[in-house]
Tab-separated table of N, CA and C in Angstrom:
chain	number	residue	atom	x	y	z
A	1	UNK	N	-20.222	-5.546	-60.445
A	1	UNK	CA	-19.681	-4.680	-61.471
A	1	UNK	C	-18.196	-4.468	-61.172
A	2	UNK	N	-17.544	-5.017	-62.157
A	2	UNK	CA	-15.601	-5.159	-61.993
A	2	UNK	C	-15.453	-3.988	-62.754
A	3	UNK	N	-14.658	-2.621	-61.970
A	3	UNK	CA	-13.811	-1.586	-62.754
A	3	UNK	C	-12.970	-2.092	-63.883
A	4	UNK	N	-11.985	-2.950	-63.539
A	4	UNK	CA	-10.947	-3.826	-64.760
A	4	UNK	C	-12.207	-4.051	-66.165
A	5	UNK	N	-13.211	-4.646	-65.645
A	5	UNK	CA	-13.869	-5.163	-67.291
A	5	UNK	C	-14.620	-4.063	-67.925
A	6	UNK	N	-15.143	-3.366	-67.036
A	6	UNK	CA	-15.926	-1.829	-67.414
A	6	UNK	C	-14.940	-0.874	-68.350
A	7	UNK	N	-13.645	-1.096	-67.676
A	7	UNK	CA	-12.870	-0.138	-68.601
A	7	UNK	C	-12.037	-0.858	-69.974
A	8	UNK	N	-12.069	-2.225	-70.152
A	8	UNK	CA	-11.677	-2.919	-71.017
A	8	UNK	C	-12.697	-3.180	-71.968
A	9	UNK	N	-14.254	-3.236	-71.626
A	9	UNK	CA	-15.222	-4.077	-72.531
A	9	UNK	C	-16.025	-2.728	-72.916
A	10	UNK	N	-16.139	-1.299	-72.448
A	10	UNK	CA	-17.073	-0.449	-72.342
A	10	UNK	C	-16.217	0.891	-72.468
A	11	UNK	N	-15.050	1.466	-71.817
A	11	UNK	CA	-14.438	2.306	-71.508
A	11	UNK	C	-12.651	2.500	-72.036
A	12	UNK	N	-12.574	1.132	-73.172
A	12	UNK	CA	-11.579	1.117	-73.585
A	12	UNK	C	-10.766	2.554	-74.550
A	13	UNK	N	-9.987	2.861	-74.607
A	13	UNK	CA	-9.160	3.716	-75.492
A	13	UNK	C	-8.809	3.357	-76.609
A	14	UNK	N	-9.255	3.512	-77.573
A	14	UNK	CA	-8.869	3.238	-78.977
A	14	UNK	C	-8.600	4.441	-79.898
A	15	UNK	N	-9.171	5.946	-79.505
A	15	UNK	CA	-9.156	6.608	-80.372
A	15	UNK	C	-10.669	6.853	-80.650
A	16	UNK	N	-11.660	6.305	-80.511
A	16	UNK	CA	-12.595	6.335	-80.778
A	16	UNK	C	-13.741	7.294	-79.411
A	17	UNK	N	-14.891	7.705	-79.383
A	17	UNK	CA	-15.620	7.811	-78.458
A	17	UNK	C	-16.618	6.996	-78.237
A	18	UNK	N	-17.121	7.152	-77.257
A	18	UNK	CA	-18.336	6.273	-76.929
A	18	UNK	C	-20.198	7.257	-77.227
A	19	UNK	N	-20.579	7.087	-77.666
A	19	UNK	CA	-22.106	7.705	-77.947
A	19	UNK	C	-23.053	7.252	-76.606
A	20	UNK	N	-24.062	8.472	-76.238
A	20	UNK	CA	-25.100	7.795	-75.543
A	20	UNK	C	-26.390	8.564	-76.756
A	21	UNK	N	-26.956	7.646	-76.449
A	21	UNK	CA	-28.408	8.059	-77.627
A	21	UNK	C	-29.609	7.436	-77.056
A	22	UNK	N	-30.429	8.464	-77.010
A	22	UNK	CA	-32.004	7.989	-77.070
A	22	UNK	C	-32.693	8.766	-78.144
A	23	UNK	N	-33.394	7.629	-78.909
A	23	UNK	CA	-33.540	7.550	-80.064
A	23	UNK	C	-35.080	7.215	-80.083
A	24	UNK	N	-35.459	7.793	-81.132
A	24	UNK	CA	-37.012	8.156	-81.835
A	24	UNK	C	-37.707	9.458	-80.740
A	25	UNK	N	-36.534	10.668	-80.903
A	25	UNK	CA	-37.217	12.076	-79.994
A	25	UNK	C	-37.914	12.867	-80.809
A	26	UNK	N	-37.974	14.100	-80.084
A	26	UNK	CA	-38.782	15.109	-80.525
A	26	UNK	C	-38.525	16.492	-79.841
A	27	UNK	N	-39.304	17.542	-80.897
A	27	UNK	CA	-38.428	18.489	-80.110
A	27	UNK	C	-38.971	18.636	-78.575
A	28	UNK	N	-40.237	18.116	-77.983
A	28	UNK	CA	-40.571	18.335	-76.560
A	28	UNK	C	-39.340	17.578	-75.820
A	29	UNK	N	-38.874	16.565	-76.158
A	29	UNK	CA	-38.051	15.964	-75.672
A	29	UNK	C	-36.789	16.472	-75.416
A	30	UNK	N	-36.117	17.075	-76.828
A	30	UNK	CA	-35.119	17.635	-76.807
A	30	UNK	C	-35.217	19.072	-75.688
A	31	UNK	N	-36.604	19.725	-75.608
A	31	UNK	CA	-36.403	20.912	-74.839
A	31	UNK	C	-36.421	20.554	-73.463
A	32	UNK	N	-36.929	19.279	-73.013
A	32	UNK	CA	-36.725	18.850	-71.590
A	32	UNK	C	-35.241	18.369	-71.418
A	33	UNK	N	-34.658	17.926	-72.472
A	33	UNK	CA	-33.354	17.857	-72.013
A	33	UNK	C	-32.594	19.182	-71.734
A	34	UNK	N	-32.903	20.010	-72.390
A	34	UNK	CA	-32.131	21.144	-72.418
A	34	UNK	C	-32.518	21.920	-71.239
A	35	UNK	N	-33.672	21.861	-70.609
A	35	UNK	CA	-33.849	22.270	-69.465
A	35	UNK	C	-33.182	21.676	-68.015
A	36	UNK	N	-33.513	20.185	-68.511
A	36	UNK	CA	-32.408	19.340	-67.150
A	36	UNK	C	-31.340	19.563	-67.186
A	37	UNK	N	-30.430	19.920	-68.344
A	37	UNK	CA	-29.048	19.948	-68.107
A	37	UNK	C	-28.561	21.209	-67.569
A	38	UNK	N	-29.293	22.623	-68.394
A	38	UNK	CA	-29.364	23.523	-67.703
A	38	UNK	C	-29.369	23.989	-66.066
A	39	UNK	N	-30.002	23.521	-65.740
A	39	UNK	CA	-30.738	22.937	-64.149
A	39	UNK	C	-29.585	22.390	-63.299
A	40	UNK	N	-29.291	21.169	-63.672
A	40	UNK	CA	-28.654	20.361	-62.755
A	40	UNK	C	-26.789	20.037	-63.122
A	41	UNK	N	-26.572	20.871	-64.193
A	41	UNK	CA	-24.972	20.748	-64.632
A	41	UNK	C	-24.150	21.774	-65.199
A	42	UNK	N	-22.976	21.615	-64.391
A	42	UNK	CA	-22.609	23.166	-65.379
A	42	UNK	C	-22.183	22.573	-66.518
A	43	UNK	N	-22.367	23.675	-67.527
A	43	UNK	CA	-22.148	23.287	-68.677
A	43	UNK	C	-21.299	24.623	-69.372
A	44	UNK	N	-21.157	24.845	-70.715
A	44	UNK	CA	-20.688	25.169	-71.949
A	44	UNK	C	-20.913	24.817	-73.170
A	45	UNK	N	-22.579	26.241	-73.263
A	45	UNK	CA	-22.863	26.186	-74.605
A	45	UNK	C	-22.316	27.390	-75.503
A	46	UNK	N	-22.029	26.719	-76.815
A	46	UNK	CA	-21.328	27.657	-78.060
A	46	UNK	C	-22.902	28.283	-78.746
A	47	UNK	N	-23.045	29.507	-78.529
A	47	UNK	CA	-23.983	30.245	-78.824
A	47	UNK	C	-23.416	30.801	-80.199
A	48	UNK	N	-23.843	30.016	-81.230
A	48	UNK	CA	-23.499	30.838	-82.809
A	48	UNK	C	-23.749	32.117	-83.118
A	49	UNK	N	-25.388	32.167	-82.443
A	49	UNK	CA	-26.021	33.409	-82.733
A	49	UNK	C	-25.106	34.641	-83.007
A	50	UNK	N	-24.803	34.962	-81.382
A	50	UNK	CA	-24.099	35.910	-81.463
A	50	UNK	C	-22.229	35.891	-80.442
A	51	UNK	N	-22.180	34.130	-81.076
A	51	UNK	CA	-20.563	33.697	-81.285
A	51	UNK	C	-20.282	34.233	-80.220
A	52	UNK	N	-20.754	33.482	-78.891
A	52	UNK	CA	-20.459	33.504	-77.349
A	52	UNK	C	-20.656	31.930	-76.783
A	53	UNK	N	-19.705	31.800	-75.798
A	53	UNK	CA	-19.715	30.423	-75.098
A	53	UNK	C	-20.823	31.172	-73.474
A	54	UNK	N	-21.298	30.228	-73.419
A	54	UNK	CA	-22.402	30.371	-72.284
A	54	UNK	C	-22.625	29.199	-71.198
A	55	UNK	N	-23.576	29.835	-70.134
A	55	UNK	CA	-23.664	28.655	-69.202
A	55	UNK	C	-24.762	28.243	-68.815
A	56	UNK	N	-25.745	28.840	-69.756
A	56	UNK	CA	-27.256	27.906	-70.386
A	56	UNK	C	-27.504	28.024	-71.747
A	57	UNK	N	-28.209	27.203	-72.206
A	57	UNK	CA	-28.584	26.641	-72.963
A	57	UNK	C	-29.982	27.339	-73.821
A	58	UNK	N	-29.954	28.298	-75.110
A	58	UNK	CA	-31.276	29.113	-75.294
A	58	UNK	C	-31.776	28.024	-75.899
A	59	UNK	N	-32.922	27.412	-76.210
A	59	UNK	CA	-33.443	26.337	-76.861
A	59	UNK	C	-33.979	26.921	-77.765
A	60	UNK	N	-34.218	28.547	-78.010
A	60	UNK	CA	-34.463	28.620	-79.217
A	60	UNK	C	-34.177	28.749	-80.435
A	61	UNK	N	-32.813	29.022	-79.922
A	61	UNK	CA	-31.550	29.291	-80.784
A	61	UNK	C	-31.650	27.592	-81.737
A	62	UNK	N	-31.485	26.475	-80.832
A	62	UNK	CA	-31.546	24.882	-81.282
A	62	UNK	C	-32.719	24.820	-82.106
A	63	UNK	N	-33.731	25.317	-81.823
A	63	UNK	CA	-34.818	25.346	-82.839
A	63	UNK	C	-34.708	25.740	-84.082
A	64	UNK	N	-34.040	27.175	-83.898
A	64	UNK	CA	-33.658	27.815	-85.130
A	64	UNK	C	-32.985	27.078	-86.325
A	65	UNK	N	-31.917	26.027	-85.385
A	65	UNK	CA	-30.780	25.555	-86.556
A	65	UNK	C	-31.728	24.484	-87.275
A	66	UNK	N	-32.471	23.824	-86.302
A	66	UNK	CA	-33.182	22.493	-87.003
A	66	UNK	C	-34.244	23.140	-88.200
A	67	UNK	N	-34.701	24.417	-88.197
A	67	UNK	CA	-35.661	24.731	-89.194
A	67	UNK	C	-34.732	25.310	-90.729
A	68	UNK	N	-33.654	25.416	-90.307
A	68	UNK	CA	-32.713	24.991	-91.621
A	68	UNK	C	-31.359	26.786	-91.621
A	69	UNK	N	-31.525	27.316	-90.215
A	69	UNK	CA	-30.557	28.271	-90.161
A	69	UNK	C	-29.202	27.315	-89.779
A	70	UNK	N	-28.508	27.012	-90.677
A	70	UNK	CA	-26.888	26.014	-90.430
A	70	UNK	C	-25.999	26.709	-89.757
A	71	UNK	N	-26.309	28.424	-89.524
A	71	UNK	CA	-25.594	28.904	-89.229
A	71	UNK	C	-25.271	28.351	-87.659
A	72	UNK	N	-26.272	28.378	-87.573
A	72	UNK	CA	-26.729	28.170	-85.846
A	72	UNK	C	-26.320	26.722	-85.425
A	73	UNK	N	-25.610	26.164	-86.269
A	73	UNK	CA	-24.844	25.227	-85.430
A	73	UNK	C	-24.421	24.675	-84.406
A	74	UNK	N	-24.614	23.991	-82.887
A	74	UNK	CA	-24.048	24.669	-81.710
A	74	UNK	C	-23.653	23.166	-81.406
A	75	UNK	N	-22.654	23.054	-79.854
A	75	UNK	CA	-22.618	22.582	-79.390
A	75	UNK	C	-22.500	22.466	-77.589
A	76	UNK	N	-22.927	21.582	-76.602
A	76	UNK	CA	-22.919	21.769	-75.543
A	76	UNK	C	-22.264	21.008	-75.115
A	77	UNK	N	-21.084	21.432	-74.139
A	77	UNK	CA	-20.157	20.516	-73.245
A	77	UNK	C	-20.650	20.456	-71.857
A	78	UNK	N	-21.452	19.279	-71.057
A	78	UNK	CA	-22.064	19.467	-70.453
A	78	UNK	C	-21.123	18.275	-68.877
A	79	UNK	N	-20.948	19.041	-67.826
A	79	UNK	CA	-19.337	18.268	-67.007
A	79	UNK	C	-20.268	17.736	-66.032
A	80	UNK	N	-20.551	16.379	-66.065
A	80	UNK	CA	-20.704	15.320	-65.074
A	80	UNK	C	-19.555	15.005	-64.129
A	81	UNK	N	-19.577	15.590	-63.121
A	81	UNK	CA	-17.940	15.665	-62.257
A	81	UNK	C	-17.121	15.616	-63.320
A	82	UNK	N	-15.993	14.667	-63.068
A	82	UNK	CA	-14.936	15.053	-64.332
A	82	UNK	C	-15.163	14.403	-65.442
A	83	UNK	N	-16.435	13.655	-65.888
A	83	UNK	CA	-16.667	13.784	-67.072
A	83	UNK	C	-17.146	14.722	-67.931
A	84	UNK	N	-16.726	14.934	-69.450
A	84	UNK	CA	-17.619	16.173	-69.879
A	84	UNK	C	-18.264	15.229	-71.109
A	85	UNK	N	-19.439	15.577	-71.665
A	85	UNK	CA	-19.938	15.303	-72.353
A	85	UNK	C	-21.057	15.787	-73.196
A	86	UNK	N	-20.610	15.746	-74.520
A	86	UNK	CA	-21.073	16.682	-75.253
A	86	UNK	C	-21.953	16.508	-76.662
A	87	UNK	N	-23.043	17.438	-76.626
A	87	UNK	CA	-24.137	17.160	-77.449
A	87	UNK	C	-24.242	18.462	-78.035
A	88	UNK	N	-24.642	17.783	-79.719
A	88	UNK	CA	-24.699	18.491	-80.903
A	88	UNK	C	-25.858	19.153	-81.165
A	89	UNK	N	-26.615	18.554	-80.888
A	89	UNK	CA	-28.254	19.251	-81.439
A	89	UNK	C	-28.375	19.066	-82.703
A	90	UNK	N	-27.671	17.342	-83.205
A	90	UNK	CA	-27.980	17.966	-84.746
A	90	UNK	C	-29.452	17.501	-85.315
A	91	UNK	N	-29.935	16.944	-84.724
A	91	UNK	CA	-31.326	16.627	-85.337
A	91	UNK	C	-32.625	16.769	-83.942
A	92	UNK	N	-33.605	16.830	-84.258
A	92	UNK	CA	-34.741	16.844	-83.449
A	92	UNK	C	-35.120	15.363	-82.692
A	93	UNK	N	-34.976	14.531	-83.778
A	93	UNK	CA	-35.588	12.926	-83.812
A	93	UNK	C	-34.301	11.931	-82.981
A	94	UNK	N	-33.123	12.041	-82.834
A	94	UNK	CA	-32.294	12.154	-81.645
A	94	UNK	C	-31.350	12.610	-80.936
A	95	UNK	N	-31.498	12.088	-79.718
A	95	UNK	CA	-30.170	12.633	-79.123
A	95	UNK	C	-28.975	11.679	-78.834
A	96	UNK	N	-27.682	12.548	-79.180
A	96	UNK	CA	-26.713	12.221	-79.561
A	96	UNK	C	-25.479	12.392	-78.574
A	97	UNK	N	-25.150	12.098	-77.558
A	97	UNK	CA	-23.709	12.747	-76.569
A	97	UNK	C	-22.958	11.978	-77.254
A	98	UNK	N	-21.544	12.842	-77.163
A	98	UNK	CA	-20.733	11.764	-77.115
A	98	UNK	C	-19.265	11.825	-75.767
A	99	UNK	N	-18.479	10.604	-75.283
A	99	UNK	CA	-18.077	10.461	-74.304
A	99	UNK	C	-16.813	10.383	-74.304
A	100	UNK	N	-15.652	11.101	-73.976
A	100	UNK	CA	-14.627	10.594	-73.998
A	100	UNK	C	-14.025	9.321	-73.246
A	101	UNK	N	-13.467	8.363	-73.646
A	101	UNK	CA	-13.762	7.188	-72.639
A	101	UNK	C	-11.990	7.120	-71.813
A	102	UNK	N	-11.106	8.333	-72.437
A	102	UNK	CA	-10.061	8.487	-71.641
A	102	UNK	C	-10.347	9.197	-70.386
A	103	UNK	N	-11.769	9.819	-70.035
A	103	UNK	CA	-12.197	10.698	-68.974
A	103	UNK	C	-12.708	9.801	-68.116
A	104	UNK	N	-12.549	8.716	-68.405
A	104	UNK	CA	-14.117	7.606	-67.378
A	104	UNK	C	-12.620	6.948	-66.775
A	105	UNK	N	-12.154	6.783	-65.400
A	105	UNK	CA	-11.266	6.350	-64.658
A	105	UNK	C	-11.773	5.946	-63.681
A	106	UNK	N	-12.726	5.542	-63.053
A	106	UNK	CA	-13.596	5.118	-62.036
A	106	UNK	C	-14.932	3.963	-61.852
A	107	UNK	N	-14.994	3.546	-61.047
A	107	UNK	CA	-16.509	2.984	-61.165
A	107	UNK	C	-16.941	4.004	-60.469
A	108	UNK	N	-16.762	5.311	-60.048
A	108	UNK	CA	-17.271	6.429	-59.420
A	108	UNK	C	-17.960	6.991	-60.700
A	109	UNK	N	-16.564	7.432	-61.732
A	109	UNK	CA	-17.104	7.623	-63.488
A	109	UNK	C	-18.245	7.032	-63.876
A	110	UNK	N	-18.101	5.859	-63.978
A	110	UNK	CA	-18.849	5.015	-64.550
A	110	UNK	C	-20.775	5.482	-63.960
A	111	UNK	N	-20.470	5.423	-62.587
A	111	UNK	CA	-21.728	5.187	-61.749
A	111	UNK	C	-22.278	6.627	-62.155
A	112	UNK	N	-21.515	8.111	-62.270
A	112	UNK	CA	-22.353	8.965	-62.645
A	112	UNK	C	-22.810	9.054	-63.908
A	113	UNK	N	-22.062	8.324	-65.066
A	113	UNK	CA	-22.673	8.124	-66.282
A	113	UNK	C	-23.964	7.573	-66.312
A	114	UNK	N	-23.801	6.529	-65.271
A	114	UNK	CA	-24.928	5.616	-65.479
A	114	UNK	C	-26.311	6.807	-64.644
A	115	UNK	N	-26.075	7.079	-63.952
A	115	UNK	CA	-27.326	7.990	-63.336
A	115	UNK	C	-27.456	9.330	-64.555
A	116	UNK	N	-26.918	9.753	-64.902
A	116	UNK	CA	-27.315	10.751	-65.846
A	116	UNK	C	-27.777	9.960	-66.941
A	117	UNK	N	-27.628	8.842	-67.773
A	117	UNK	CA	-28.597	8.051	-68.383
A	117	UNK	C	-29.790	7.346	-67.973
A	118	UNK	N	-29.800	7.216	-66.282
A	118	UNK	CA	-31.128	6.747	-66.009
A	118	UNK	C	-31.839	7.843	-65.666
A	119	UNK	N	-31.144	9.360	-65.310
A	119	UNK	CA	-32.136	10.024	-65.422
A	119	UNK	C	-32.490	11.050	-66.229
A	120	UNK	N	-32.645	10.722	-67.981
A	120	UNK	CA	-32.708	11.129	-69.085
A	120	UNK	C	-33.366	9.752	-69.380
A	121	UNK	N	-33.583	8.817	-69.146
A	121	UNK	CA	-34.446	7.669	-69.248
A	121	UNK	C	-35.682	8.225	-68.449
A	122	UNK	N	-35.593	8.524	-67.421
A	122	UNK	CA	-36.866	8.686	-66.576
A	122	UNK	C	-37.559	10.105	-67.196
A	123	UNK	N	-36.410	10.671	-67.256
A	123	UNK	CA	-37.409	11.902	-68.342
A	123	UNK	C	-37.994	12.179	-69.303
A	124	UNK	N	-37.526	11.423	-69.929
A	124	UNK	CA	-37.765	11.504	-70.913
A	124	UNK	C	-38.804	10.004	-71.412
A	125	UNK	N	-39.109	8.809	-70.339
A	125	UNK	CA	-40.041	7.656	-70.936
A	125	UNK	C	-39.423	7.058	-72.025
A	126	UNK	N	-37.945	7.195	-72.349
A	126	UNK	CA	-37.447	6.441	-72.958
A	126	UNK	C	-36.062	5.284	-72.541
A	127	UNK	N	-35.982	4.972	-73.238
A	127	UNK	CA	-34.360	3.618	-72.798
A	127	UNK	C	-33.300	4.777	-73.737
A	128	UNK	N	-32.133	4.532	-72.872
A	128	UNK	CA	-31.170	5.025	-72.970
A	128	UNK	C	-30.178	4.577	-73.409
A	129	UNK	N	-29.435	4.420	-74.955
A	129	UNK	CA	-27.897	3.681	-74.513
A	129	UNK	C	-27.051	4.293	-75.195
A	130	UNK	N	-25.934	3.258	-74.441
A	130	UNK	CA	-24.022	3.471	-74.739
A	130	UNK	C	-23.757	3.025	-75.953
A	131	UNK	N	-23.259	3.178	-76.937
A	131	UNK	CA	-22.439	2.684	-78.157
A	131	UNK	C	-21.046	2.900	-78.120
A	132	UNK	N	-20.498	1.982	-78.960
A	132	UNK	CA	-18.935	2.966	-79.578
A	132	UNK	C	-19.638	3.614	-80.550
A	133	UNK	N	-18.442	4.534	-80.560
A	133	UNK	CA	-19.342	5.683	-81.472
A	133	UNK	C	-19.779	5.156	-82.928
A	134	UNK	N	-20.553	5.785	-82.928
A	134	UNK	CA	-21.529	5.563	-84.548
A	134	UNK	C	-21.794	4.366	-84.912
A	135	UNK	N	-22.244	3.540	-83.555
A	135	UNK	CA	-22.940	2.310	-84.023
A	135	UNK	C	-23.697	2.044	-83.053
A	136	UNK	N	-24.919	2.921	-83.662
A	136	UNK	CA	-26.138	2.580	-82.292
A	136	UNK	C	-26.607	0.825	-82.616
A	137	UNK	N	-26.457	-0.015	-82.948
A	137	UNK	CA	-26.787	-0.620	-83.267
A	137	UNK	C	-26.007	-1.950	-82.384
A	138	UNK	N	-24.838	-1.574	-81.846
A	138	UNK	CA	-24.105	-2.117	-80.801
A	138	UNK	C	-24.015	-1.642	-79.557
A	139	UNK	N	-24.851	-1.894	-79.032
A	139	UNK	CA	-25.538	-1.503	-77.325
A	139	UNK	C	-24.576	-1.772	-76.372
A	140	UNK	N	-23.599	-1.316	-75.914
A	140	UNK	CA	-22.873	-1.168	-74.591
A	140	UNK	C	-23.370	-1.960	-72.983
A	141	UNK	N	-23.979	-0.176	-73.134
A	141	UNK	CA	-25.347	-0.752	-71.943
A	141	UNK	C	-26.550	0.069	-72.001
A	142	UNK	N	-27.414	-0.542	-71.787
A	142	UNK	CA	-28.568	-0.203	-72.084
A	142	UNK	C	-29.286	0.655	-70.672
A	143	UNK	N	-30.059	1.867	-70.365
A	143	UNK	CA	-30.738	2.021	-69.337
A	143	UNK	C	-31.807	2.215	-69.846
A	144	UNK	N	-32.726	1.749	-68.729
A	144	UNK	CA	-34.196	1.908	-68.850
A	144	UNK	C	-35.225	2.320	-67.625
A	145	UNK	N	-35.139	3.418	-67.247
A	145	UNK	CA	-35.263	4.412	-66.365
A	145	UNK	C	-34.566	3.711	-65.063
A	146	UNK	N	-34.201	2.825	-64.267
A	146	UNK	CA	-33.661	2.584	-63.668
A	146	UNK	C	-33.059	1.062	-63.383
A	147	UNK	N	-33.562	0.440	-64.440
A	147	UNK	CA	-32.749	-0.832	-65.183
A	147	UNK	C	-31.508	-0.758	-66.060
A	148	UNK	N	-30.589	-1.312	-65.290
A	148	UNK	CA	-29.447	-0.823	-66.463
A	148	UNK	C	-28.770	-2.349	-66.209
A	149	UNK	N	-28.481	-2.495	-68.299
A	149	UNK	CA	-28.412	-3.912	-68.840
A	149	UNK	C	-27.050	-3.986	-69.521
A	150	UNK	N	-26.152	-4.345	-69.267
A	150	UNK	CA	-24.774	-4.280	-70.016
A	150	UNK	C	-25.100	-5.678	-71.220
A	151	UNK	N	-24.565	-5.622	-72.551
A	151	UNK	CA	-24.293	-6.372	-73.046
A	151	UNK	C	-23.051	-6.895	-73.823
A	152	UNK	N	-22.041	-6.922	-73.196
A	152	UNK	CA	-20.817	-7.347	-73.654
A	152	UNK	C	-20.552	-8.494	-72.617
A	153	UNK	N	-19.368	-9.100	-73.416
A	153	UNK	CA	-19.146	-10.395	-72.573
A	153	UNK	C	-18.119	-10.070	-71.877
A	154	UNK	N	-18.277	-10.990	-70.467
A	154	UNK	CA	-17.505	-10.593	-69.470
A	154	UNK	C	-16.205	-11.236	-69.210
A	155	UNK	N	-15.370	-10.617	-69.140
A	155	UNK	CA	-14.179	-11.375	-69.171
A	155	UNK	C	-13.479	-12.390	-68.175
């Protein structure tokens, strides 16, 4: 694994972000995430409810918005060493981070991305992946609880 191609083929700067998504969830799923991140990262959640930033995560509040309160909008900035990365809650059926890829300066970066996707793979019994943003459909790299599959060409 070459830092130079990781940050050219995967981690490039365009203006754009990078997405991680595991896709076809639920809300058991979504509440185990919200418990791991809770748990194991500091974070910064925007509590609409009652329009406070916090440093867990109420999952019922996320419930609330998905049963059609919009008010309840939220988002969580959740800091993988000096990455932060942040998830919307906007649907039940997946999950959505997205990555700034001017924050990823390392194969140190890189390597904790990759463990916080293999272990949201392992938790969740699903495969995990990287996109540029808003095209799950162009797989980065793929994890699969502790298989992780890059698919771009190498330079």
């Amino acid at each position: 694994m070459n830092w130079i191609e990781l940050k050219q083929k995967i981690y490039y700067c365009d203006g754009s972000l990078r997405d991680i998504y595991v896709l076809q969830t639920s809300v058991d799923d979504n509440k185990k995430l919200t418990e791991y991140v809770n748990k194991n990262y500091p974070l910064k959640w925007s509590n609409n409810l009652n329009q406070t930033e916090e440093d867990k995560i109420d999952f019922n509040i996320i419930k609330l918005f998905w049963e059609g309160n919009l008010n309840l909008f939220s988002t969580v900035k959740v800091l993988i060493n000096k990455v932060q990365v942040n998830n919307h809650f906007f649907a039940p059926n997946e999950i959505e981070n997205d990555v700034d890829p001017r924050e990823v300066n390392s194969l140190d970066d890189h390597k904790n991305i990759i463990s916080y996707m293999s272990d949201l793979s392992n938790l969740l019994n699903k495969p995990v992946i990287l996109t540029p943003e808003n095209e799950q459909g162009t797989i980065l790299i793929k994890v699969t609880k502790n298989s992780v599959e890059y698919s771009y060409t190498p330079i």
